[in-house]
Coordinates of C-alpha atoms and ligand atoms in Angstrom, one line a residue:
M1 CA -7.0 -15.5 -23.9
K2 CA -9.7 -17.1 -21.7
K3 CA -12.8 -15.0 -21.1
R4 CA -14.9 -14.2 -18.0
T5 CA -18.3 -12.6 -17.6
I6 CA -18.8 -9.6 -15.3
G7 CA -22.3 -8.4 -15.0
N8 CA -23.5 -9.7 -18.3
T9 CA -20.5 -8.6 -20.3
E10 CA -17.8 -11.0 -21.6
V11 CA -14.2 -9.7 -21.2
S12 CA -10.7 -11.1 -21.3
A13 CA -9.8 -13.0 -18.1
I14 CA -7.0 -10.5 -17.5
G15 CA -7.9 -6.8 -18.2
M16 CA -5.5 -4.0 -18.7
G17 CA -5.1 -1.2 -16.1
C18 CA -4.1 1.9 -18.1
M19 CA -3.7 4.4 -15.2
G20 CA 0.1 4.2 -14.9
F21 CA 0.7 5.8 -18.3
S22 CA -0.8 9.0 -16.9
H23 CA -1.2 9.0 -13.1
A24 CA 0.5 8.2 -9.8
E25 CA 3.5 6.5 -11.4
G26 CA 5.8 9.5 -12.1
A27 CA 6.2 11.1 -15.6
Q28 CA 3.4 10.6 -18.1
T29 CA 4.0 8.3 -21.1
D30 CA 3.8 9.9 -24.5
I31 CA 0.3 9.4 -25.9
D32 CA 1.4 7.7 -29.1
V33 CA 3.8 5.3 -27.3
A34 CA 1.1 4.3 -24.8
A35 CA -1.6 3.9 -27.5
D36 CA 0.9 1.5 -29.3
V37 CA 1.2 -0.7 -26.1
I38 CA -2.6 -0.8 -25.8
R39 CA -3.0 -1.7 -29.5
E40 CA -0.6 -4.6 -29.0
A41 CA -2.7 -5.7 -26.0
V42 CA -5.7 -5.8 -28.3
D43 CA -3.8 -7.9 -30.9
L44 CA -2.8 -10.3 -28.1
G45 CA -6.4 -10.9 -27.0
Y46 CA -7.0 -8.4 -24.2
T47 CA -10.5 -6.9 -24.5
F48 CA -11.0 -5.1 -21.2
F49 CA -9.4 -1.7 -20.6
N50 CA -9.6 0.3 -17.4
T51 CA -9.3 4.1 -17.2
G52 CA -10.7 7.1 -15.3
W53 CA -11.8 10.7 -16.1
N54 CA -9.2 11.8 -13.5
Y55 CA -6.2 9.8 -14.6
G56 CA -3.7 12.4 -15.2
N57 CA -1.3 14.8 -13.4
V58 CA -0.8 18.5 -12.9
I59 CA 0.5 18.7 -16.5
D60 CA -2.4 17.0 -18.2
P61 CA -5.2 16.1 -15.7
H62 CA -7.1 14.0 -18.2
H63 CA -4.3 12.4 -20.1
N64 CA -5.3 8.7 -19.8
E65 CA -8.7 8.7 -21.6
K66 CA -7.0 10.4 -24.6
I67 CA -4.7 7.5 -24.9
L68 CA -7.6 5.0 -25.1
G69 CA -9.4 7.3 -27.6
K70 CA -6.4 7.1 -29.8
A71 CA -5.7 3.4 -29.4
F72 CA -9.2 2.3 -30.2
K73 CA -9.7 4.4 -33.3
G74 CA -11.3 2.0 -35.8
I75 CA -11.5 -0.9 -33.4
R76 CA -14.0 0.4 -30.8
D77 CA -16.3 -2.6 -31.3
K78 CA -13.6 -5.0 -30.3
V79 CA -13.0 -3.6 -26.8
V80 CA -14.8 -3.1 -23.5
I81 CA -14.0 0.2 -21.8
S82 CA -14.4 1.0 -18.2
S83 CA -14.0 4.6 -17.0
K84 CA -15.1 6.4 -13.8
C85 CA -15.6 9.8 -12.2
G86 CA -16.5 11.4 -8.9
V87 CA -13.1 12.3 -7.7
D88 CA -11.0 15.2 -8.8
F89 CA -7.5 16.1 -7.6
D90 CA -6.6 19.5 -6.1
Y91 CA -3.3 20.0 -7.9
E92 CA -3.1 23.6 -6.7
K93 CA -2.8 22.5 -3.1
N94 CA -0.2 19.8 -3.9
P95 CA 0.9 19.0 -7.4
D96 CA 2.6 15.7 -6.5
R97 CA 0.2 14.3 -3.9
P98 CA -3.0 16.3 -4.4
P99 CA -5.9 16.1 -1.9
L100 CA -9.1 14.4 -3.3
I101 CA -12.2 16.4 -4.1
Y102 CA -15.4 14.3 -4.1
D103 CA -18.2 15.3 -6.4
F104 CA -20.8 12.8 -7.7
S105 CA -23.6 15.4 -8.1
R106 CA -25.8 14.9 -11.2
N107 CA -24.4 17.9 -13.0
K108 CA -20.8 17.0 -12.4
V109 CA -21.3 13.4 -13.5
R110 CA -23.1 14.4 -16.6
Q111 CA -20.3 16.8 -17.4
C112 CA -17.7 14.1 -16.8
V113 CA -19.5 11.6 -19.0
E114 CA -19.7 14.0 -21.9
E115 CA -16.0 14.7 -21.5
S116 CA -15.1 11.0 -21.2
L117 CA -17.1 10.3 -24.4
G118 CA -15.2 13.0 -26.2
R119 CA -11.8 12.0 -25.1
L120 CA -12.5 8.3 -25.6
N121 CA -13.8 9.1 -29.1
T122 CA -16.9 7.0 -28.6
D123 CA -20.6 7.4 -28.3
Y124 CA -21.0 4.9 -25.4
I125 CA -18.9 3.7 -22.5
D126 CA -19.4 0.0 -21.5
F127 CA -18.9 0.5 -17.8
Y128 CA -18.9 3.9 -16.0
L129 CA -18.2 3.8 -12.3
Q130 CA -18.6 6.0 -9.3
A131 CA -14.9 6.3 -8.3
R132 CA -15.5 6.9 -4.6
I133 CA -18.5 7.6 -2.3
D134 CA -19.3 11.3 -2.2
P135 CA -20.6 12.0 1.4
K136 CA -22.9 14.7 0.0
I137 CA -24.8 12.3 -2.4
S138 CA -27.0 9.5 -1.3
P139 CA -26.6 6.1 -3.0
E140 CA -30.1 6.5 -4.4
E141 CA -29.3 9.8 -6.0
A142 CA -26.0 8.4 -7.5
A143 CA -28.0 5.5 -8.9
E144 CA -30.7 7.8 -10.4
T145 CA -28.0 9.8 -12.2
M146 CA -26.5 6.6 -13.6
A147 CA -30.0 5.2 -14.6
E148 CA -30.6 8.4 -16.7
L149 CA -27.3 7.9 -18.5
I150 CA -28.0 4.2 -19.1
K151 CA -31.4 5.1 -20.5
E152 CA -29.8 7.6 -22.8
G153 CA -27.4 4.9 -24.1
K154 CA -24.3 6.9 -23.1
V155 CA -23.3 4.3 -20.5
L156 CA -24.2 0.6 -20.8
H157 CA -23.5 -0.5 -17.2
W158 CA -22.5 1.1 -14.0
G159 CA -20.6 0.2 -10.9
V160 CA -19.0 1.6 -7.8
S161 CA -15.4 1.6 -6.6
E162 CA -14.5 1.1 -2.9
A163 CA -18.0 1.2 -1.4
D164 CA -19.4 -0.8 1.5
E165 CA -22.3 -3.3 1.3
D166 CA -24.9 -0.9 2.7
Y167 CA -24.1 1.7 0.0
L168 CA -24.1 -0.9 -2.8
R169 CA -27.4 -2.5 -1.6
R170 CA -29.2 0.9 -1.6
A171 CA -27.8 1.9 -5.0
N172 CA -28.5 -1.5 -6.5
A173 CA -32.2 -1.2 -5.5
V174 CA -32.5 1.9 -7.7
C175 CA -30.4 1.0 -10.7
P176 CA -28.8 -2.5 -10.8
I177 CA -25.0 -2.4 -10.4
S178 CA -23.0 -4.6 -12.8
V179 CA -19.5 -4.4 -11.2
V180 CA -17.6 -3.3 -8.2
E181 CA -14.0 -2.1 -8.7
N182 CA -12.3 -2.9 -5.4
N183 CA -8.7 -3.3 -4.5
Y184 CA -7.9 -7.0 -4.3
N185 CA -4.7 -9.0 -4.3
I186 CA -3.1 -11.8 -2.2
I187 CA -2.3 -9.3 0.5
N188 CA -5.4 -7.1 0.7
R189 CA -8.5 -9.2 1.6
K190 CA -10.7 -6.5 3.1
H191 CA -13.4 -6.6 0.4
E192 CA -13.9 -10.4 0.6
S193 CA -16.8 -9.8 3.0
L194 CA -18.7 -8.5 0.0
I195 CA -18.6 -11.9 -1.7
P196 CA -22.1 -13.1 -0.6
F197 CA -23.7 -9.8 -1.7
L198 CA -21.9 -10.0 -5.1
E199 CA -23.1 -13.6 -5.6
E200 CA -26.7 -12.8 -4.5
N201 CA -26.9 -10.0 -7.0
K202 CA -24.7 -11.4 -9.8
I203 CA -22.3 -8.5 -9.7
G204 CA -18.8 -8.9 -11.1
W205 CA -15.6 -7.8 -9.3
V206 CA -12.9 -5.9 -11.1
A207 CA -9.8 -6.3 -9.0
H208 CA -7.6 -3.2 -9.1
G209 CA -4.1 -3.1 -7.7
P210 CA -3.8 -6.9 -8.2
L211 CA 0.0 -6.8 -7.8
F212 CA -0.1 -4.7 -4.7
K213 CA 1.2 -1.8 -6.9
G214 CA 4.1 -4.0 -8.1
L215 CA 5.3 -5.4 -4.7
L216 CA 4.1 -8.8 -5.7
T217 CA 6.2 -8.8 -8.8
G218 CA 9.1 -9.8 -6.5
T219 CA 11.4 -7.4 -8.5
F220 CA 11.8 -4.7 -5.9
N221 CA 14.5 -4.6 -3.3
K222 CA 14.8 -2.6 -0.1
G223 CA 15.8 1.0 -0.6
A224 CA 13.8 1.3 -3.9
E225 CA 13.3 5.0 -4.6
F226 CA 10.3 6.6 -6.2
A227 CA 9.7 10.1 -7.6
A228 CA 7.5 12.4 -5.5
D229 CA 4.6 11.9 -7.9
D230 CA 5.0 8.1 -7.9
W231 CA 2.5 6.8 -5.4
R232 CA 3.7 3.2 -5.5
S233 CA 5.9 4.0 -2.5
H234 CA 2.7 3.7 -0.4
S235 CA 2.9 -0.1 -1.0
I236 CA 6.5 -0.7 -2.1
N237 CA 8.6 0.2 0.9
D238 CA 11.1 -1.4 3.2
D239 CA 8.5 -2.3 5.9
N240 CA 6.3 -4.1 3.4
L241 CA 9.2 -5.8 1.7
D242 CA 10.2 -7.2 5.2
K243 CA 6.7 -8.1 6.1
Y244 CA 5.9 -10.0 2.9
A245 CA 9.3 -11.6 2.4
P246 CA 8.0 -15.1 3.3
L247 CA 5.2 -14.7 0.8
L248 CA 7.5 -13.5 -1.9
N249 CA 9.9 -16.4 -1.2
Y250 CA 7.1 -18.9 -1.5
L251 CA 5.9 -17.3 -4.8
H252 CA 9.4 -17.8 -6.2
E253 CA 9.6 -21.4 -4.9
L254 CA 6.1 -22.2 -6.2
G255 CA 7.1 -20.5 -9.5
E256 CA 9.9 -23.0 -10.0
E257 CA 7.5 -25.9 -9.6
K258 CA 4.8 -24.4 -11.8
N259 CA 7.2 -22.8 -14.3
A260 CA 5.5 -19.4 -13.6
T261 CA 6.6 -16.0 -12.4
P262 CA 5.4 -14.3 -9.1
V263 CA 3.3 -11.9 -11.2
Q264 CA 1.6 -14.8 -13.0
L265 CA 1.0 -16.6 -9.7
S266 CA -0.4 -13.4 -8.1
L267 CA -2.9 -12.8 -10.9
A268 CA -3.8 -16.5 -11.1
W269 CA -4.5 -16.6 -7.4
I270 CA -7.2 -13.9 -7.9
L271 CA -8.7 -15.9 -10.9
N272 CA -8.7 -19.0 -8.8
R273 CA -10.6 -17.3 -6.0
K274 CA -13.9 -16.7 -7.9
P275 CA -15.0 -17.0 -11.6
Y276 CA -16.5 -13.5 -11.7
I277 CA -13.3 -11.6 -10.6
V278 CA -11.2 -10.0 -13.3
P279 CA -7.8 -8.6 -12.3
I280 CA -6.6 -5.5 -14.2
P281 CA -2.8 -5.2 -13.7
G282 CA -1.2 -2.0 -14.6
M283 CA 1.1 -2.6 -17.6
K284 CA 3.1 0.1 -19.3
K285 CA 5.5 -2.1 -21.2
K286 CA 4.8 -4.5 -24.0
E287 CA 6.7 -7.4 -22.5
R288 CA 4.3 -7.4 -19.5
L289 CA 1.4 -8.2 -21.8
T290 CA 2.5 -11.7 -22.8
E291 CA 3.8 -12.6 -19.4
N292 CA 0.6 -11.5 -17.6
M293 CA -1.9 -13.1 -20.0
K294 CA -0.5 -16.5 -19.3
A295 CA -1.8 -16.3 -15.7
A296 CA -5.2 -17.1 -17.1
D297 CA -4.1 -20.7 -17.6
I298 CA -2.7 -21.5 -14.2
I299 CA -4.7 -23.7 -11.9
F300 CA -3.9 -23.8 -8.1
S301 CA -4.5 -26.7 -5.9
K302 CA -6.4 -26.2 -2.6
E303 CA -3.1 -26.8 -0.7
E304 CA -1.3 -24.1 -2.7
M305 CA -4.2 -21.6 -2.1
D306 CA -4.2 -22.5 1.7
K307 CA -0.4 -22.1 1.9
I308 CA -0.6 -18.6 0.4
D309 CA -3.4 -17.7 2.8
E310 CA -1.4 -19.0 5.8
L311 CA 1.6 -16.9 4.8
V312 CA -0.5 -13.7 4.6
I313 CA -3.2 -14.0 7.2
G314 CA -2.7 -17.1 9.4
N315 CA -4.5 -20.4 9.2
K316 CA -8.0 -21.0 7.9
E317 CA -9.7 -21.4 11.2
E318 CA -8.4 -18.0 12.4
R319 CA -9.4 -16.3 9.2
N320 CA -12.9 -17.9 9.1
L321 CA -12.9 -17.7 5.3
E322 CA -15.3 -19.7 3.2
S323 CA -13.4 -22.2 1.1
Ligands
LIG1 N1 -10.8 2.1 -8.8 C1 -9.7 2.5 -8.2 O1 -9.8 3.1 -7.1 C2 -8.4 2.2 -8.7 C3 -7.2 2.6 -8.0 C4 -6.0 2.3 -8.5 C5 -5.9 1.7 -9.7 N2 -7.0 1.4 -10.4 C6 -6.9 0.6 -11.8 O2 -6.2 -0.6 -11.5 C7 -5.1 -0.8 -12.4 C8 -4.0 -1.6 -11.8 O3 -3.7 -1.1 -10.5 P1 -2.2 -0.4 -10.2 O4 -1.7 -0.1 -11.5 O5 -2.4 0.6 -9.2 O6 -1.4 -1.6 -9.5 P2 -0.9 -3.1 -9.9 O7 -1.6 -3.5 -11.1 O8 -1.0 -3.8 -8.6 O9 0.7 -2.8 -10.2 C9 1.1 -2.1 -11.3 C10 2.6 -2.3 -11.3 O10 3.0 -3.6 -11.6 C11 4.0 -3.6 -12.6 N3 3.9 -4.8 -13.4 C12 2.8 -5.3 -14.1 N4 3.1 -6.5 -14.7 C13 4.4 -6.7 -14.5 C14 5.3 -7.7 -14.8 N5 4.9 -8.8 -15.6 N6 6.6 -7.7 -14.4 C15 7.0 -6.6 -13.6 N7 6.2 -5.6 -13.2 C16 4.9 -5.7 -13.6 C17 3.7 -2.4 -13.4 O11 4.9 -2.0 -14.1 P3 4.9 -1.2 -15.5 O12 3.9 -0.2 -15.4 O13 6.3 -0.7 -15.6 O14 4.6 -2.1 -16.6 C18 3.3 -1.4 -12.4 O15 4.4 -0.8 -11.8 C19 -4.7 0.7 -12.7 O16 -4.0 0.7 -13.9 C20 -6.0 1.4 -12.8 O17 -6.6 1.2 -14.1 C21 -8.2 1.6 -9.9

């Protein structure tokens, strides 16, 4: 598979989002079964794997990192792992849709990193991220904690997920940030305003939710039902299926011309936006791996990019986007 560089680290152009095996997509996948899918991904050329300290559910709150620990036994040097902490889930209050508890205090982060290292079965983590801003902790304090961990060699690079420019600027001044992990897909453009800051500071962008949780696969119909602990219903619902029907129709149409699926086009659209963005689609099934990696070879014309933009957010003048 083609490669990209985020921060100063080379990774496969398409990374693998591993969350769905353990969290927010209904029942957890058996650890051996999930590890086997991940090993297959490595064999196919995927080198970038995304997880989180908190990816689990009420049954096993830290299930996901254990899967990666198992999958990468003996091949740790072939993969780049990204994990994160700073948000816990209050399963006692609601086991299916738990409220979030923010904690990025130094002691908590150090505890999480030690636990992540243990579960991932490694003595370093390539990227460790602050999962969300903790209102009790300043960006400077967060960055100091990460600088300590980097100095100790437990973490190689750090980043922040879903932070604004002011937070990132202040944190970056204390300990340089290598990546942001922000939601990005054809539909959600809210983080594009960070592009000048990312370029100025040579920061990579890991695009989570690149398929709008699966809506952009074009495989869901109205009336789709999800279990109470499957949070994809936030994105895949009748309102959104109506709202984005013209976009999905165009993706099918364009797919005929380019001999590509809506999934491949959606991932390729992200890759065509900027060379330092790496999408990490969630994939629980082996057949997704071969389909999705082909997105790395699709080139869009300017007209095709513009047409997609028009269908989602109006014409270019209205959007005031840089080209
Ligand atoms: N930093 C953050 O705040 C944050 C938040 C959410 C997620 N993430 C990370 O980002 C990753 C991706 O995001 P996401 O999983 O929420 O959403 P996503 O990648 O937009 O969508 C995942 C869904 O797409 C489906 N899919 C993938 N390839 C497909 C294909 N070729 N054909 C049909 N369906 C396909 C998956 O199905 P199957 O699972 O059945 O294969 C899954 O249901 C996560 O795994 C996680 O690592 C980070």
